[in-house]
mmCIF file of C-alpha atoms in Angstrom:
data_model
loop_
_atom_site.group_PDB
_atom_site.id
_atom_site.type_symbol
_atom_site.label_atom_id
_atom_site.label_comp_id
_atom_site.label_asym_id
_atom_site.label_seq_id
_atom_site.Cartn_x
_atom_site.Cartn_y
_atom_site.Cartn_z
ATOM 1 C CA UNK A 779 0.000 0.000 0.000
ATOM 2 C CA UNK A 780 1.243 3.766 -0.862
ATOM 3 C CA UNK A 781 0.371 6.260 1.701
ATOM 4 C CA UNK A 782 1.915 10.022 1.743
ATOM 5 C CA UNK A 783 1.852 10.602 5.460
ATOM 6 C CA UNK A 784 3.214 6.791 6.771
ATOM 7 C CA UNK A 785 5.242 3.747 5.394
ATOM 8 C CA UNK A 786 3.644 0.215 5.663
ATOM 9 C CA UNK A 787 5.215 -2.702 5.707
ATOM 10 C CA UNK A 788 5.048 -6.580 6.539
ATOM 11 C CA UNK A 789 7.896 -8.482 7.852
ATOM 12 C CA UNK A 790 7.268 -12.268 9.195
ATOM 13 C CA UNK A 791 3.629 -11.690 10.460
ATOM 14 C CA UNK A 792 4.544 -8.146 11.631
ATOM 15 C CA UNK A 793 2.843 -4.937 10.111
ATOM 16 C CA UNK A 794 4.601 -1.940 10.842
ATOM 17 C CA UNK A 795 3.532 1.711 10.324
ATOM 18 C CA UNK A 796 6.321 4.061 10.416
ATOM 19 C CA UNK A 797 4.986 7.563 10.435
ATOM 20 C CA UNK A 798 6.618 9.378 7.585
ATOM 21 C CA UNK A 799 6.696 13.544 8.035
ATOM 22 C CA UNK A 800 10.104 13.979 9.118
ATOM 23 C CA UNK A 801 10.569 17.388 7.629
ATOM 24 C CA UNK A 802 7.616 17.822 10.528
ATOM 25 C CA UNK A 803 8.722 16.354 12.982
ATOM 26 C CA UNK A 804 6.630 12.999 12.435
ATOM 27 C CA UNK A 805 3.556 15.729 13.614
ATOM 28 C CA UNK A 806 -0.157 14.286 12.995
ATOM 29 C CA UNK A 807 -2.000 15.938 10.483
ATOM 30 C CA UNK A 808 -5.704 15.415 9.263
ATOM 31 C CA UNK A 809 -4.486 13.312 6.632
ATOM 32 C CA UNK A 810 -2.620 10.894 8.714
ATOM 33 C CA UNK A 811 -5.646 10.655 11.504
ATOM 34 C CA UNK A 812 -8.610 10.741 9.613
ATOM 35 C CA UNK A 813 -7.627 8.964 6.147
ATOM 36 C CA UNK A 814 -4.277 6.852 6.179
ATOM 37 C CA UNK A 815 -3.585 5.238 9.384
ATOM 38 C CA UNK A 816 -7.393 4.658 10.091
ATOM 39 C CA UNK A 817 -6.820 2.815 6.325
ATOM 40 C CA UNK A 818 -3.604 1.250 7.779
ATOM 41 C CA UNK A 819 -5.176 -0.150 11.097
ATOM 42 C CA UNK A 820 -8.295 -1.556 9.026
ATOM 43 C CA UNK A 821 -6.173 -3.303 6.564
ATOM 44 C CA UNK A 822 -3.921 -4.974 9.370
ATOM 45 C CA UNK A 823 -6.938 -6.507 10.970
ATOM 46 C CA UNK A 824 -8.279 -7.685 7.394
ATOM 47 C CA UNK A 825 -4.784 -9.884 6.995
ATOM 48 C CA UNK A 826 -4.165 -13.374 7.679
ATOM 49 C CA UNK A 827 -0.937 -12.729 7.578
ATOM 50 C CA UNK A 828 -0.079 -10.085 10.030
ATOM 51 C CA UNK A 829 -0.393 -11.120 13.611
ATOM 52 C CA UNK A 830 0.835 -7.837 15.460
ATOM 53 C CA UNK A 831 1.514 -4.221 14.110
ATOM 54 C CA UNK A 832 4.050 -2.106 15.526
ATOM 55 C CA UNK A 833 3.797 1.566 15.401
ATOM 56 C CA UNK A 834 7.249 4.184 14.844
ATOM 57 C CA UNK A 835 8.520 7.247 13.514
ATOM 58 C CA UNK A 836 10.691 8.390 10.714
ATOM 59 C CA UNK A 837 14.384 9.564 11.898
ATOM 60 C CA UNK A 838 14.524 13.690 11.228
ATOM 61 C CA UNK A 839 16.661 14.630 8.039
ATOM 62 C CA UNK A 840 19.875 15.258 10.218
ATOM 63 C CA UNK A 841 19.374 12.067 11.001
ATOM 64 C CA UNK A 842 18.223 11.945 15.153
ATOM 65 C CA UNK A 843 15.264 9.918 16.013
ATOM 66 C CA UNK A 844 11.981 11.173 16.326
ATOM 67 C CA UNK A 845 8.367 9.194 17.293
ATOM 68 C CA UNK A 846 6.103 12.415 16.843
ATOM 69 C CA UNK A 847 5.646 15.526 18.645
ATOM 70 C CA UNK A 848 2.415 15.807 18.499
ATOM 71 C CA UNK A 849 -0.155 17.725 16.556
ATOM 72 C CA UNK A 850 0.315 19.914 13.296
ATOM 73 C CA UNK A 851 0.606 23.049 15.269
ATOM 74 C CA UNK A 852 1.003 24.372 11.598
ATOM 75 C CA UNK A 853 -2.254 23.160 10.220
ATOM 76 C CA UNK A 854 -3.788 24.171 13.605
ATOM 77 C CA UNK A 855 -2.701 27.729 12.968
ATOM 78 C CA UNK A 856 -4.890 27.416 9.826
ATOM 79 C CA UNK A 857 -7.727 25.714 11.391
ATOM 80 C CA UNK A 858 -8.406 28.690 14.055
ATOM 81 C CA UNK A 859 -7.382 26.595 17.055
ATOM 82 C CA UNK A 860 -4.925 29.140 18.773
ATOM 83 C CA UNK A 861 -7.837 31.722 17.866
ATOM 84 C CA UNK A 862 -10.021 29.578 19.997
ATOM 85 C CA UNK A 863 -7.794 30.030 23.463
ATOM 86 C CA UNK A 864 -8.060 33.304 23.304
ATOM 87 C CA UNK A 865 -11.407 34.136 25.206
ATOM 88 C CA UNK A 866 -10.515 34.853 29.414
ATOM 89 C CA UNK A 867 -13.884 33.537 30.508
ATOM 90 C CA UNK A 868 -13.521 30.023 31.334
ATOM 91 C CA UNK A 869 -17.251 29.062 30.452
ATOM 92 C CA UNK A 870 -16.503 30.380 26.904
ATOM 93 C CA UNK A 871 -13.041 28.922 26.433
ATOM 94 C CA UNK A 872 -14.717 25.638 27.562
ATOM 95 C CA UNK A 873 -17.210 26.192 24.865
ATOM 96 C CA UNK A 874 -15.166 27.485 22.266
ATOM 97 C CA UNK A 875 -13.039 24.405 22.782
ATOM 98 C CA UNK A 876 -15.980 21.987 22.228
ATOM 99 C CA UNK A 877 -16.882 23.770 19.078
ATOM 100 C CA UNK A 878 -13.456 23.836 17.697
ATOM 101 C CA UNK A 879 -12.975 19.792 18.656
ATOM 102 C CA UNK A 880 -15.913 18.483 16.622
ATOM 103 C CA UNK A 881 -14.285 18.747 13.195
ATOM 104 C CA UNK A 882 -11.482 16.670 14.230
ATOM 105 C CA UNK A 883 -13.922 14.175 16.147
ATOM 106 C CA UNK A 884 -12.916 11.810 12.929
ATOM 107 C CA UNK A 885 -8.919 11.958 14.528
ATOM 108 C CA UNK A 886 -9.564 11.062 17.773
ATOM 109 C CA UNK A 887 -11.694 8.013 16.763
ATOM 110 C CA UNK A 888 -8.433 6.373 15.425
ATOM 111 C CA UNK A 889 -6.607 5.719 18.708
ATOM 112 C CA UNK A 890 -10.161 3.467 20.102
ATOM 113 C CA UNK A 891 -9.627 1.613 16.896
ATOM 114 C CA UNK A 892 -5.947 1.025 17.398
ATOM 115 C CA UNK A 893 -6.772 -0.081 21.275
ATOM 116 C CA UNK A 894 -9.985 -2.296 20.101
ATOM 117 C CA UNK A 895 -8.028 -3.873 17.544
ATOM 118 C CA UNK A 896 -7.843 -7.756 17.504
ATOM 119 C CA UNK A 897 -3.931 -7.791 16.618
ATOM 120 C CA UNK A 898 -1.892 -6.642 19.351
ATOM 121 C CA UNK A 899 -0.210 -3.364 19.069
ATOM 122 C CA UNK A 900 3.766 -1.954 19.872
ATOM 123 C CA UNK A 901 4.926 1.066 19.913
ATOM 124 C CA UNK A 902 8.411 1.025 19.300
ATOM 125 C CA UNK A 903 9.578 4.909 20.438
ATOM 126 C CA UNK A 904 12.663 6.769 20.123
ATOM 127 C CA UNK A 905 13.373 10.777 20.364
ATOM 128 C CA UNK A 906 10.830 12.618 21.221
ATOM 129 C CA UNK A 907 7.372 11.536 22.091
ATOM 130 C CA UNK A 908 4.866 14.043 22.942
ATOM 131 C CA UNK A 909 1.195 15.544 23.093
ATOM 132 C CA UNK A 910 -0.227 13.714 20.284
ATOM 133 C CA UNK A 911 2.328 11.598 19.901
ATOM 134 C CA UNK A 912 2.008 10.497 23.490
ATOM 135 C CA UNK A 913 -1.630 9.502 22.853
ATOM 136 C CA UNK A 914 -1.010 7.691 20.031
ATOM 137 C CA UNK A 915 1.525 5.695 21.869
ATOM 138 C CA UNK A 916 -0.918 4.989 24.829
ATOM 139 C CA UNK A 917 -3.381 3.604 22.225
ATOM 140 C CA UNK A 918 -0.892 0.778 21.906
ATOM 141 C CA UNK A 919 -1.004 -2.491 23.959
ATOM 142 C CA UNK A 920 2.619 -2.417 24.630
ATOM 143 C CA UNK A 921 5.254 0.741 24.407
ATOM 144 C CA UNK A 922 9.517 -0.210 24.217
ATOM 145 C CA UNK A 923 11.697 2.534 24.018
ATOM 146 C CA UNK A 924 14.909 3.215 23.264
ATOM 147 C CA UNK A 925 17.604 4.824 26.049
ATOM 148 C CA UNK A 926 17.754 8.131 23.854
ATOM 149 C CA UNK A 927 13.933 8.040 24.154
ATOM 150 C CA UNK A 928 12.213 11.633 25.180
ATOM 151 C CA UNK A 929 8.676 10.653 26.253
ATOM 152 C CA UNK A 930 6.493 13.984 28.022
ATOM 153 C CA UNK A 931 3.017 15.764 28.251
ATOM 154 C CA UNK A 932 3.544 18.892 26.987
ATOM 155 C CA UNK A 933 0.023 19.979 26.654
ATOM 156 C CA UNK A 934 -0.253 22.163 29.639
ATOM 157 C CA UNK A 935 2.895 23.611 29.481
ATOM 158 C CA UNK A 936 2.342 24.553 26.007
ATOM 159 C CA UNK A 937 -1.234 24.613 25.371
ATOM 160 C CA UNK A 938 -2.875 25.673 28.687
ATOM 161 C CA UNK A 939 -5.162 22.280 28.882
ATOM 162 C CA UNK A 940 -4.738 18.591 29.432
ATOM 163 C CA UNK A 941 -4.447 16.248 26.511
ATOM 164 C CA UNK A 942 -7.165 15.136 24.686
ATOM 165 C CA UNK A 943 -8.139 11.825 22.799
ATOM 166 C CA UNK A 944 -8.527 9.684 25.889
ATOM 167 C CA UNK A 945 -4.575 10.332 26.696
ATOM 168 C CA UNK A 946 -5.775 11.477 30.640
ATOM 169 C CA UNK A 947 -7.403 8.166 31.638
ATOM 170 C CA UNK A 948 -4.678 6.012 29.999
ATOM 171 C CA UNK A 949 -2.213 7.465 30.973
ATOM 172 C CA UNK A 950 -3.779 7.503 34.676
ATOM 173 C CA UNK A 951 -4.151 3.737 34.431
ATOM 174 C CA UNK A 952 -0.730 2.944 33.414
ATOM 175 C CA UNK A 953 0.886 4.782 35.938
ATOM 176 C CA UNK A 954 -0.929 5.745 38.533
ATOM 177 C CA UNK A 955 -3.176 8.851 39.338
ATOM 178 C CA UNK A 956 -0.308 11.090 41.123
ATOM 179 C CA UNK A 957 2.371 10.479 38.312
ATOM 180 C CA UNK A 958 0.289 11.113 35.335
ATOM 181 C CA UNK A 959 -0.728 14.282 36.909
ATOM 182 C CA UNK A 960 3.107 15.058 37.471
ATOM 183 C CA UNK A 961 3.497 14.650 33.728
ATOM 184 C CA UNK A 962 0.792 16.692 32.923
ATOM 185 C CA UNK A 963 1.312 19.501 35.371
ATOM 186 C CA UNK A 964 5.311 19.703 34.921
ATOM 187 C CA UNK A 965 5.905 18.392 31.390
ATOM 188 C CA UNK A 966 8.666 16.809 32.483
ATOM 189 C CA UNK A 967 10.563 14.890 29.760
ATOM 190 C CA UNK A 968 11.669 11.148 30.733
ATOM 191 C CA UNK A 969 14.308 9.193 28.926
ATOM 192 C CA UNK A 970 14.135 5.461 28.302
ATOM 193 C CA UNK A 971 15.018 4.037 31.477
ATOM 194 C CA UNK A 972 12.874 6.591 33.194
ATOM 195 C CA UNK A 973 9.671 5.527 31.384
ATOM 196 C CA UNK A 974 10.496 2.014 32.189
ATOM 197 C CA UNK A 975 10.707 2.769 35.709
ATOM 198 C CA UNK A 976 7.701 4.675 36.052
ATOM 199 C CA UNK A 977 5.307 1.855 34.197
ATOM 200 C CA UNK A 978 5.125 3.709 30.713
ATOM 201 C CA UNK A 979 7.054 1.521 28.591
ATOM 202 C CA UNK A 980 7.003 -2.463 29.683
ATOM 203 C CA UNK A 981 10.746 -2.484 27.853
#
């Protein structure tokens, strides 16, 4: 299959999706969410052949290892999204939030498929792993990481809000309460060992 936004391959039973933007970082557009990995995950649990699929990024063009950081903030310039944090009332931010999420209801419905999926999921992360890219690895039934892996929450820090897409309750799950709040609250950026240790990555 020939996708812009990823690379898919099978090796001995073993689908793997390689997110493919490296110019961006390995960032999740529209395309990638709503159209080509949805298409990716539905044709992996359509194959006799593939028994697992295991989810990575593209290395960046100088080379250094990247998973993704996260949302296009570039196509959510053009989408009106940093528009939308503008208002100081917290009622309309709240609302103006809501409005500006259903469009992109279609993304968010990819990570449930990846976690319902009959064919177990890996994440395989290295570099940086972030905000989206964070979520997309929690949607995975198992997450290894390398030693030079940079896994954080930067959405508070950055954005002003908690992550979205179901990342919160997974992430609580996985690691307890108190340290997915820590993640959350500091952005705090844990390396390999460090994500190990706290329950995020099984290896």
């Amino acid at each position: 299959m020939n996708f812009e936004t990823l690379l898919y391959e099978k090796q001995d039973g073993v689908a793997i999706i390689t997110i493919n933007r490296p110019e961006r970082l390995n960032a999740l557009n529209k395309k990638l969410m709503d159209i080509e990995l949805p298409a990716a995950v539905d044709a992996i649990e359509k194959d006799p052949e593939v028994n697992c699929m295991l989810i990575t990024g593209t290395r960046r063009p100088d080379g250094r290892p990247v998973f993704s950081v996260g949302g296009d903030i570039k196509e959510f310039r053009t989408m009106g999204f940093f528009e939308m944090l503008g208002p100081e009332n917290i009622f309309d931010r709240a609302e103006a939030i809501f409005d500006w999420s259903q469009p992109l209801h279609e993304s968010e419905k990819v990570f449930e498929r990846i976690e319902a999926c009959r064919k177990p999921s890996i994440a395989a992360i290295d570099g940086p792993c972030t905000a989206g890219g964070i979520e997309l690895a929690l949607s995975c039934d198992i997450r290894i990481v390398s030693e030079t892996a940079e896994i954080s929450d930067l959405h508070v820090k950055n954005m002003g809000q908690i992550g979205g897409s179901g990342a919160t309750p997974r992430l609580a799950r996985l690691v307890g309460p108190a340290m997915a709040k820590l993640m959350a609250w500091t952005g705090k950026v844990y390396n390999g060992k460090e994500a190990v240790t706290i329950g995020f990555a099984q290896e």
